[in-house]
Tab-separated table of C-alpha atoms (C1' of nucleotides) in Angstrom:
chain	number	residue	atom	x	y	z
C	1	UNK	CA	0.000	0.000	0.000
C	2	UNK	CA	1.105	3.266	-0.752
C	3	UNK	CA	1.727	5.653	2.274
C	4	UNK	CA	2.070	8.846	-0.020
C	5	UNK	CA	0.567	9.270	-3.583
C	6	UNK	CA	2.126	7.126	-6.158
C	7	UNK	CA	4.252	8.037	-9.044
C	8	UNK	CA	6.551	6.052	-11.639
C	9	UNK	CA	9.059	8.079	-13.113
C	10	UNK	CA	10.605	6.064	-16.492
C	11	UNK	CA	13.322	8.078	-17.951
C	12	UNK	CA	17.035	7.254	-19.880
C	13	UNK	CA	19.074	8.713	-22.725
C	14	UNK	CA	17.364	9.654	-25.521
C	15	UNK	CA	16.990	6.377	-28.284
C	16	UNK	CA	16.902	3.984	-25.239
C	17	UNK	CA	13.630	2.609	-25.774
C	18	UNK	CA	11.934	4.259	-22.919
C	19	UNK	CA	8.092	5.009	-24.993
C	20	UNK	CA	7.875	1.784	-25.877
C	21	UNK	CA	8.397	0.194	-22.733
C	22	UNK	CA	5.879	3.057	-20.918
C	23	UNK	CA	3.191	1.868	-22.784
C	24	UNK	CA	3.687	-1.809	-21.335
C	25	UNK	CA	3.837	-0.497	-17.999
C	26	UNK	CA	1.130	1.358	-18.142
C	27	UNK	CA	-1.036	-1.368	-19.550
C	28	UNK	CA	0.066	-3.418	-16.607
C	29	UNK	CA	-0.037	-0.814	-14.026
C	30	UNK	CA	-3.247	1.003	-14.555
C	31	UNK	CA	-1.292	3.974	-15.752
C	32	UNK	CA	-1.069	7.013	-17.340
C	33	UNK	CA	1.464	8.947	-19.465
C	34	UNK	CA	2.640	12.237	-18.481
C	35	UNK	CA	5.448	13.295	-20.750
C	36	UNK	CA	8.376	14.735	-19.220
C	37	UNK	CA	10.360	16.208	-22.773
C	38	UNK	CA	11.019	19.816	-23.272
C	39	UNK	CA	10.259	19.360	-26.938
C	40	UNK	CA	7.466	16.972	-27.569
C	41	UNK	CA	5.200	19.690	-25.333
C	42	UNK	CA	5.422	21.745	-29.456
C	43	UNK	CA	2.440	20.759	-31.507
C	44	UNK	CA	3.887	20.242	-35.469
C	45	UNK	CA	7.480	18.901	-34.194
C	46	UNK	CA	6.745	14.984	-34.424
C	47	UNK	CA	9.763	13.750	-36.427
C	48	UNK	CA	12.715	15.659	-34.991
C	49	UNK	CA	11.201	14.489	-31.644
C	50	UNK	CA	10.622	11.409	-32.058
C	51	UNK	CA	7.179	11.920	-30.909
C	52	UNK	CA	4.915	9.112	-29.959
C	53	UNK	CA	2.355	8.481	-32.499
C	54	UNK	CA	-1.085	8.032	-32.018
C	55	UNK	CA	-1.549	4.191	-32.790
C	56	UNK	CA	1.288	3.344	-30.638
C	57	UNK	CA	-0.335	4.921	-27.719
C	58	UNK	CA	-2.959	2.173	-27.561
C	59	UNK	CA	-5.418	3.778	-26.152
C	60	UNK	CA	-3.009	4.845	-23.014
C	61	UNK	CA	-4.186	8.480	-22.053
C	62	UNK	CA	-0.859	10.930	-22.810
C	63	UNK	CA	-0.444	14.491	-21.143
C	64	UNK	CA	1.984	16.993	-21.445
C	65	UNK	CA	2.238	15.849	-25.423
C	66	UNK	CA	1.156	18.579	-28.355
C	67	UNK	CA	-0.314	20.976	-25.556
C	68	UNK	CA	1.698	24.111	-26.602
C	69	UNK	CA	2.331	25.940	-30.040
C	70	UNK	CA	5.655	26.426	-31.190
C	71	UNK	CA	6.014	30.349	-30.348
C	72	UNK	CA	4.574	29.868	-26.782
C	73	UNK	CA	7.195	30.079	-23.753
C	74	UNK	CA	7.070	26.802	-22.035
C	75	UNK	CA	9.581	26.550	-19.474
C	76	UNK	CA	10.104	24.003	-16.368
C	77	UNK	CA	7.760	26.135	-14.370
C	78	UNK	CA	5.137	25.970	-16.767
C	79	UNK	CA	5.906	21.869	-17.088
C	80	UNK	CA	5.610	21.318	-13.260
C	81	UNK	CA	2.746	23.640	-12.973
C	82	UNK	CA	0.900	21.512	-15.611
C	83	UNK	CA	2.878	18.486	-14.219
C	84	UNK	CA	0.884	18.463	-11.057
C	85	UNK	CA	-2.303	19.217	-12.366
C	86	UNK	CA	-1.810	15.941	-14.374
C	87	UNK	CA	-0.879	13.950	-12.063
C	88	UNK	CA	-3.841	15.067	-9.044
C	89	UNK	CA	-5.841	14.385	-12.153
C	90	UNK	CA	-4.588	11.148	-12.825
C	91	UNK	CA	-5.066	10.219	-8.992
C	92	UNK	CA	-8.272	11.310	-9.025
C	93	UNK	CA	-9.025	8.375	-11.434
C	94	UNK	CA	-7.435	6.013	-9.753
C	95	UNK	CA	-4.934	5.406	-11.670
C	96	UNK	CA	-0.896	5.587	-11.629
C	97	UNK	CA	0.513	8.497	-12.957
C	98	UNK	CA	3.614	7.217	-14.963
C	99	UNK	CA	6.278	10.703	-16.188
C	100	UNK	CA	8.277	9.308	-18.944
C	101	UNK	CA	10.792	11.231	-20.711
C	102	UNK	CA	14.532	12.471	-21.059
C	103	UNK	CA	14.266	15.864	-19.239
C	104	UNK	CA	15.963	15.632	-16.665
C	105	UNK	CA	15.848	18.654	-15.248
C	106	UNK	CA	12.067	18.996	-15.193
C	107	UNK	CA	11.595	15.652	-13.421
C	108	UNK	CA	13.632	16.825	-10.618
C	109	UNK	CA	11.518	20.101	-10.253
C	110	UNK	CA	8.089	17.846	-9.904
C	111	UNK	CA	9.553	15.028	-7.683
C	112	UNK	CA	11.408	17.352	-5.722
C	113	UNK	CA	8.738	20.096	-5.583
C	114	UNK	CA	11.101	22.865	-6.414
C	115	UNK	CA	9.689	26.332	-6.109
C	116	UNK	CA	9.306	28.431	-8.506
C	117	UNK	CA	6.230	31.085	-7.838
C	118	UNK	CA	8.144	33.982	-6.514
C	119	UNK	CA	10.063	34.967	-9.915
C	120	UNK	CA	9.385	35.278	-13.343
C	121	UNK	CA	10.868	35.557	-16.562
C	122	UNK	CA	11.991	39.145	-16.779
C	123	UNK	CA	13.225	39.173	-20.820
C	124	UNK	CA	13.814	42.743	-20.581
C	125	UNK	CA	16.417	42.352	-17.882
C	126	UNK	CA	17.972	39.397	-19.778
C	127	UNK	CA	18.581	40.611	-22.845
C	128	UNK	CA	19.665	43.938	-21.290
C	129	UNK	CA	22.387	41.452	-19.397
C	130	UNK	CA	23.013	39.951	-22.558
C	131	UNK	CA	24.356	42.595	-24.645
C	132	UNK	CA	26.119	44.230	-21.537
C	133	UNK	CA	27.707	40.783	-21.809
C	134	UNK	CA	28.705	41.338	-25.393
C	135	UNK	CA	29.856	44.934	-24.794
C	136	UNK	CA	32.389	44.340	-21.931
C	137	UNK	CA	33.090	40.186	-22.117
C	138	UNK	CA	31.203	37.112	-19.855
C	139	UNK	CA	34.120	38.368	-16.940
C	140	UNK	CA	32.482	41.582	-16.657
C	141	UNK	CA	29.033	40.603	-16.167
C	142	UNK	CA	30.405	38.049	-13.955
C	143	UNK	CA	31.681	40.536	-11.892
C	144	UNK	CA	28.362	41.908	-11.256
C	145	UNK	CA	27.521	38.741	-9.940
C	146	UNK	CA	30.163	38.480	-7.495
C	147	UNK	CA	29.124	42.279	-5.824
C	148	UNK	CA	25.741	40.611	-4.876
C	149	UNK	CA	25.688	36.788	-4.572
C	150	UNK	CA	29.591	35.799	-3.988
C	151	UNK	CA	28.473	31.699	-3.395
C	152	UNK	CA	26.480	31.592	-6.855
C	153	UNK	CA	29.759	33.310	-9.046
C	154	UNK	CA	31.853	30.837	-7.102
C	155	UNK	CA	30.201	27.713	-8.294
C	156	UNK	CA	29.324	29.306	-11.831
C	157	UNK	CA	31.799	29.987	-14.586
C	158	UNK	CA	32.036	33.539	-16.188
C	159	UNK	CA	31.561	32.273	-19.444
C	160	UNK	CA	28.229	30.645	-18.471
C	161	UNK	CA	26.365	33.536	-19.556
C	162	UNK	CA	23.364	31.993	-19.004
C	163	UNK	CA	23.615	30.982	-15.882
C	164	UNK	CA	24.874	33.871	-15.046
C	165	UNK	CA	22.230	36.126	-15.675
C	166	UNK	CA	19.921	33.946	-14.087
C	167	UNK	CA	21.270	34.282	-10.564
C	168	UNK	CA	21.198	38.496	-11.566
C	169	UNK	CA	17.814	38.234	-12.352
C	170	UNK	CA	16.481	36.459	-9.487
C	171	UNK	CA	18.811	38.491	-7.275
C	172	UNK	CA	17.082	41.524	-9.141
C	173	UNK	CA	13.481	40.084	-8.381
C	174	UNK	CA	13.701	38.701	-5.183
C	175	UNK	CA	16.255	40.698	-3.682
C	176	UNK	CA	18.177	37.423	-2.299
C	177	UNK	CA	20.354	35.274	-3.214
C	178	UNK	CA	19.757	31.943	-5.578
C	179	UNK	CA	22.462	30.350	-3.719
C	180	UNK	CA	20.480	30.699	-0.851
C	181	UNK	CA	17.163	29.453	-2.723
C	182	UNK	CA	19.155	26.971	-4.172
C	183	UNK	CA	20.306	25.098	-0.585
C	184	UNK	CA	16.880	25.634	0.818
C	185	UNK	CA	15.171	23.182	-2.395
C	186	UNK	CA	18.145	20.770	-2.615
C	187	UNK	CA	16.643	19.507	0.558
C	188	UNK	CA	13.473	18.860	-0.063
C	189	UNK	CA	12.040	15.416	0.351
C	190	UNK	CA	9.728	13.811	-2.480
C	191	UNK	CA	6.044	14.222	-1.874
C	192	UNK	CA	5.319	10.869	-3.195
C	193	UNK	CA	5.673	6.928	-3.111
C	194	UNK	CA	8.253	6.648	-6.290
C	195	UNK	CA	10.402	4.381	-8.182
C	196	UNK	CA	12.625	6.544	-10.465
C	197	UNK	CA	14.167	4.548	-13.296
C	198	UNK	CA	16.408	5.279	-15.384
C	199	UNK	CA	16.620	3.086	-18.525
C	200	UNK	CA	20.475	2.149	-20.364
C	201	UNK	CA	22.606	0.766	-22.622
C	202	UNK	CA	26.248	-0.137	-23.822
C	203	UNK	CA	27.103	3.178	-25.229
C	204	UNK	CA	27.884	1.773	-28.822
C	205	UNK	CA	24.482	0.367	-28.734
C	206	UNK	CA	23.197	3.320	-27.864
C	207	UNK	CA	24.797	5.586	-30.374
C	208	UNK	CA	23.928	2.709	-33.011
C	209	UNK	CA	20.509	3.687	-32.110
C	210	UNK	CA	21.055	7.154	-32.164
C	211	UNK	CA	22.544	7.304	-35.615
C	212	UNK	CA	19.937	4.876	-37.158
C	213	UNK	CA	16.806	7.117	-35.600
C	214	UNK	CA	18.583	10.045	-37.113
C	215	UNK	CA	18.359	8.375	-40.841
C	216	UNK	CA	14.893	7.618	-40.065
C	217	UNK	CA	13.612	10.799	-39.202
C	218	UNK	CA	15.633	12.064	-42.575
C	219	UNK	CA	13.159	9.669	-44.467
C	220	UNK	CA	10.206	10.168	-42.737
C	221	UNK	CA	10.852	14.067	-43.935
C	222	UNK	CA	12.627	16.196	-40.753
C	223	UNK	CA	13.467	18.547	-43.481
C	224	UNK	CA	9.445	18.565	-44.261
C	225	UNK	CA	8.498	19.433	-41.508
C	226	UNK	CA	11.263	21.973	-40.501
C	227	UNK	CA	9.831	23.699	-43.934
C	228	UNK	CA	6.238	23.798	-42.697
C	229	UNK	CA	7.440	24.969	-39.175
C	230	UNK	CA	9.358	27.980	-41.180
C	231	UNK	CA	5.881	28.491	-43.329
C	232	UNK	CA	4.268	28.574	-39.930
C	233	UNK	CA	6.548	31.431	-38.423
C	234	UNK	CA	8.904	29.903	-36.508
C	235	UNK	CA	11.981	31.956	-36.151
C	236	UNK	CA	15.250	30.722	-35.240
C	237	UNK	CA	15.115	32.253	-31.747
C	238	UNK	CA	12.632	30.735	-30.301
C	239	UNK	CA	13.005	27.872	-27.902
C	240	UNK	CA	11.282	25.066	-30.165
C	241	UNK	CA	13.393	25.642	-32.883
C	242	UNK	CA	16.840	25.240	-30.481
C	243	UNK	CA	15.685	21.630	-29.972
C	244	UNK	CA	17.711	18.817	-31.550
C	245	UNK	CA	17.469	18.528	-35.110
C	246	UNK	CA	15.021	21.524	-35.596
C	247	UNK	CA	18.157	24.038	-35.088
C	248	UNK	CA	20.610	22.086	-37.088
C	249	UNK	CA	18.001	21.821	-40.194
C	250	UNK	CA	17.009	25.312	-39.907
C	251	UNK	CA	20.513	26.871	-40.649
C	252	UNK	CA	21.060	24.576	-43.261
C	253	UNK	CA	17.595	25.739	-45.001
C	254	UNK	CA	19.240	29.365	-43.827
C	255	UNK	CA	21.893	28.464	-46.720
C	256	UNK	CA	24.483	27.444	-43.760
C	257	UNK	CA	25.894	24.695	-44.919
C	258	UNK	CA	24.759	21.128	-46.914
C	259	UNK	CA	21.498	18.902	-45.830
C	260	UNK	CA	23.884	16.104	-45.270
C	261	UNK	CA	26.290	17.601	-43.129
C	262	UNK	CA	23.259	19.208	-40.824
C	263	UNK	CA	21.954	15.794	-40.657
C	264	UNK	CA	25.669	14.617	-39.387
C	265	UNK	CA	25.595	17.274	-37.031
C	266	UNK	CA	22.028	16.043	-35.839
C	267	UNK	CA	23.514	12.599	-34.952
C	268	UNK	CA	27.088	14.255	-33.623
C	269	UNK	CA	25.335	16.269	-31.157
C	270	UNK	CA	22.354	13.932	-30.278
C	271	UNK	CA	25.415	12.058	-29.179
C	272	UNK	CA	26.829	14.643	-26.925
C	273	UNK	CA	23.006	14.899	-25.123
C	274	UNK	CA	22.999	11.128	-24.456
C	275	UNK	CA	26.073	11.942	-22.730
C	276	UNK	CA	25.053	14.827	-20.913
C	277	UNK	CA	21.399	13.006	-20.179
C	278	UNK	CA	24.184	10.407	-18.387
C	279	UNK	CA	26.008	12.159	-16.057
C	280	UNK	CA	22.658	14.075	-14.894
C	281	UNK	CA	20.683	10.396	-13.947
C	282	UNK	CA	24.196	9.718	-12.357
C	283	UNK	CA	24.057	12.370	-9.497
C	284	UNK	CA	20.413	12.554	-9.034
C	285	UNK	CA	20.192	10.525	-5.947
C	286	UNK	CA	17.059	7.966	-5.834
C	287	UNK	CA	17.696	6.519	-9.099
C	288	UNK	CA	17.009	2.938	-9.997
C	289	UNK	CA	19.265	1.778	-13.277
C	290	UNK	CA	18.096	-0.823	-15.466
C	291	UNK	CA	20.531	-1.842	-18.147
C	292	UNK	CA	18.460	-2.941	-21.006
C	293	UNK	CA	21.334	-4.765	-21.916
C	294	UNK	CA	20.814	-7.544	-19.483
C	295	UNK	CA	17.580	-8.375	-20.771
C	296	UNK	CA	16.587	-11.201	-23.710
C	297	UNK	CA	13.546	-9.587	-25.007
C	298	UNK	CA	11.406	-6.787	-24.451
C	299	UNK	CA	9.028	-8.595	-22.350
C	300	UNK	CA	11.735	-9.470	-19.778
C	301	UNK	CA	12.383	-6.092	-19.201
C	302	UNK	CA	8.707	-5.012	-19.067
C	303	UNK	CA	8.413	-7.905	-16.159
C	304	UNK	CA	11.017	-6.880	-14.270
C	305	UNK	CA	9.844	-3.220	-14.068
C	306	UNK	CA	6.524	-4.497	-13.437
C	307	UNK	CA	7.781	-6.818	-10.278
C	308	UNK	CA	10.469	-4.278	-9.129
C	309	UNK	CA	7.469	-1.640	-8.852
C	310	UNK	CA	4.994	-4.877	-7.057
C	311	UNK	CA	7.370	-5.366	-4.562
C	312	UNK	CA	7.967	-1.747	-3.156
C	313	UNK	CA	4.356	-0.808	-3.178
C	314	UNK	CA	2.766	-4.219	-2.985
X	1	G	C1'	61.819	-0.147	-62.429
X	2	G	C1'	62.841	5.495	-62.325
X	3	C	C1'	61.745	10.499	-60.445
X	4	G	C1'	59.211	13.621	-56.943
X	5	A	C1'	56.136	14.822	-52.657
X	6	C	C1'	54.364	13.502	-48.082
X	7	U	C1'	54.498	10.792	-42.971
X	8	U	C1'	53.082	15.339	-36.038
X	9	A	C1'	47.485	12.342	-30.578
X	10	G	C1'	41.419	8.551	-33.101
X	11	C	C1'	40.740	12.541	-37.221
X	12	C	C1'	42.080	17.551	-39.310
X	13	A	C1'	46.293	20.550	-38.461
X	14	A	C1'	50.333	24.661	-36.914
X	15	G	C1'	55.350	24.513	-36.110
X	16	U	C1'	61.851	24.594	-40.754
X	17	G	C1'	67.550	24.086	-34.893
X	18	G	C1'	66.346	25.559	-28.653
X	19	U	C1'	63.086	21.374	-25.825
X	20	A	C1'	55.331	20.049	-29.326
X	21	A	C1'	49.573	26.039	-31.315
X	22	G	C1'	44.649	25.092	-32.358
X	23	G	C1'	40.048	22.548	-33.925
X	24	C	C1'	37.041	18.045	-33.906
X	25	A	C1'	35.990	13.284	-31.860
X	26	C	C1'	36.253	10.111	-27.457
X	27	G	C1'	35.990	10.264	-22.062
X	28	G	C1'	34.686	12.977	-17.438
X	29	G	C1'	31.863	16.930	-15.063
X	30	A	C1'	28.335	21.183	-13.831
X	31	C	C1'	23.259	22.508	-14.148
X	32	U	C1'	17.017	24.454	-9.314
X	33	G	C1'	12.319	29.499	-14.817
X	34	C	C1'	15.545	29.552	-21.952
X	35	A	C1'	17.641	22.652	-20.089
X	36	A	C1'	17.223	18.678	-26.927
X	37	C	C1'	19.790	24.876	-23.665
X	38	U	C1'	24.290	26.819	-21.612
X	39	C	C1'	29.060	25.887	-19.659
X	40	C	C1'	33.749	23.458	-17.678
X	41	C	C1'	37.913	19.699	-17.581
X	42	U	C1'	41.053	16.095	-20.206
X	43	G	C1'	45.584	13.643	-24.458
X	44	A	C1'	51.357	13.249	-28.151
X	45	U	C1'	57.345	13.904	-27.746
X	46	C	C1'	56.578	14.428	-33.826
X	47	A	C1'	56.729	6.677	-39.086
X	48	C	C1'	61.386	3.876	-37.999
X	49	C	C1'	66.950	3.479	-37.676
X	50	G	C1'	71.559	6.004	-37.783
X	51	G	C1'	74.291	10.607	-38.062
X	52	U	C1'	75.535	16.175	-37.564
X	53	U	C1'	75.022	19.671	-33.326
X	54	C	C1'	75.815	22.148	-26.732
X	55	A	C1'	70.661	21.473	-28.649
X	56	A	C1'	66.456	18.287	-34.023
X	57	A	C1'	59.666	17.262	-35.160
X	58	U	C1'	62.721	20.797	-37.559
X	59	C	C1'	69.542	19.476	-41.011
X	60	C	C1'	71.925	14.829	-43.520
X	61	G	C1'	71.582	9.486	-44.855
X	62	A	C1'	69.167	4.751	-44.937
X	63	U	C1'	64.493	1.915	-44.310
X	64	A	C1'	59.116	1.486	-44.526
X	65	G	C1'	54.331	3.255	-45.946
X	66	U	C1'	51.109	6.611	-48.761
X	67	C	C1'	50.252	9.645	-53.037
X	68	G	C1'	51.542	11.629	-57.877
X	69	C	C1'	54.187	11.483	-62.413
X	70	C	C1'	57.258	8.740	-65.949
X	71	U	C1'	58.935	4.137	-68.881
RNA sequence: GGCGACUUAGCCAAGUGGUAAGGCACGGGACUGCAACUCCCUGAUCACCGGUUCAAAUCCGAUAGUCGCCU
């Protein structure tokens, strides 16, 4: 029995294999999908994202999938916002809410409950920090950083712009620290009865994978759909088109640069996200691997999920 | 068979006498409102042998391999 609320989190490297298995567990579990991918949220980006298709759904409820437009801010205080609301709603029914997806970073702000409400996007501020940036180097607005939060430059480096003006902003918003915001979520306990599982494979395996989804998406017509996106509106800047395969297409359509070598660069740096998808999982604490490697079939893995879940919350 | 060029880390590539730039890949890491983003860290003694020199990846000779041209 379940002493909290339940929730099955099912994530991995992109190409592991982690939709198909979802939709097994599900089936089994009584469950349903709540996507947890920063892209496949964008209505018209199927192919670069691999997104799930209807048939293969089954009849398995999905949230969190084709809910936004592609020139709508989405961010991971929008996704847990709508993250929660799914899953009360999924309790509600009775039924196990099941987050599947590569985002790493968005998981961890639902299971961990990371706030968020006090601050909001402030794009004037940003891009003000961003050309100041420009003008006098990342050391310079780095500096600025330093006069007010002294812990946050420490463990950020000057040329991580980004990051940079992040902890600025909020500083400029809240009037404290994100250091100090920071250490206050980091330890916060999960607010429900979880297995968090993180999905993997041989790394040649996986970037076999990688490299063959990349072809596929070629011939299912990436560069199709990339055109229809441009038709639509889509600009370059906005966050949809930075995803995976959307960016690298764009500036070759932008005369930057061959089909074929954009589609090399798709695989190249899918590659490098695997990697970086990796060493997230690694330090979250509270995850479960499962190699998919030690399994014979499909259904072996799918019945060890199913038994490793049975046994915790029996 | 002859002539010529080339041979620097997994790949590309600087360096032409004073003790090995850089880029990419691979690997590792960070990440708390842009996260499929953004950012950080990491490698060689210069094909091989011999010689010249205080000192050679850099000069000379031999060997091997690659490429080009010629008969």
């Amino acid at each position: 029995m379940y002493k909290k609320k339940p929730l099955l989190i099912l994530t991995g490297p992109t190409a592991v294999g982690k939709t198909s298995l979802s939709i097994g567990l599900a089936k089994a579990l009584n469950g349903e999908i709540i996507s947890a991918d920063s892209m496949q949220v964008y209505r018209h980006m199927d192919i670069g994202t691999a997104k799930i298709k209807k048939e293969q759904m089954q009849g398995i409820p999905h949230y969190l999938i084709d809910e936004y437009e592609p020139f709508e801010e989405f961010n991971v205080a929008v996704f847990q916002a709508r993250c929660k609301e799914c899953i009360e709603e999924i309790h509600k029914k009775g039924k196990l809410p099941i987050l599947v997806g590569g985002t790493g970073f968005y998981i961890q702000s639902v299971l961990y409950s990371v706030n968020f409400e006090e601050t909001e996007a402030d794009s004037a501020y940003r891009t003000e920090l961003t050309a100041f940036a420009k003008e006098h180097g990342t050391a310079a607005l780095h500096e600025k950083l330093i006069l007010v939060d002294r812990e946050s430059a420490e463990t950020i480096h000057p040329n991580n712009v980004k990051r940079v003006i992040r902890a600025l902003e909020y500083y400029k918003q809240t009037g404290q620290k994100i250091s100090e915001h920071n250490k206050v979520q980091q330890g916060k306990e999960p607010a429900y009865d979880f297995r968090y599982y993180a999905l993997t494979l041989p790394r040649e395996i996986l970037y076999k994978r990688i490299n063959q989804r990349v072809d596929s998406m070629r011939e299912e017509g990436l560069v199709e759909e990339v055109k229809k996106l441009l038709a639509m509106g889509c600009k370059r800047e906005m966050v949809s088109m930075q995803g995976l395969g959307y960016k690298e297409i764009l500036s070759a359509l932008e005369g930057e640069g061959t089909l074929e070598h954009a589609f090399e660069r798709i695989k190249q740096e899918t590659r490098h996200f695997a990697k970086r998808q990796f060493t997230w999982f690694k330090r979250e604490r509270d995850v479960t691997w499962i190699d998919k490697g030690q399994f014979q079939s499909e259904e072996a893995l799918l019945a060890y999920c199913i038994q490793d879940w049975q046994t915790h919350f029996r």
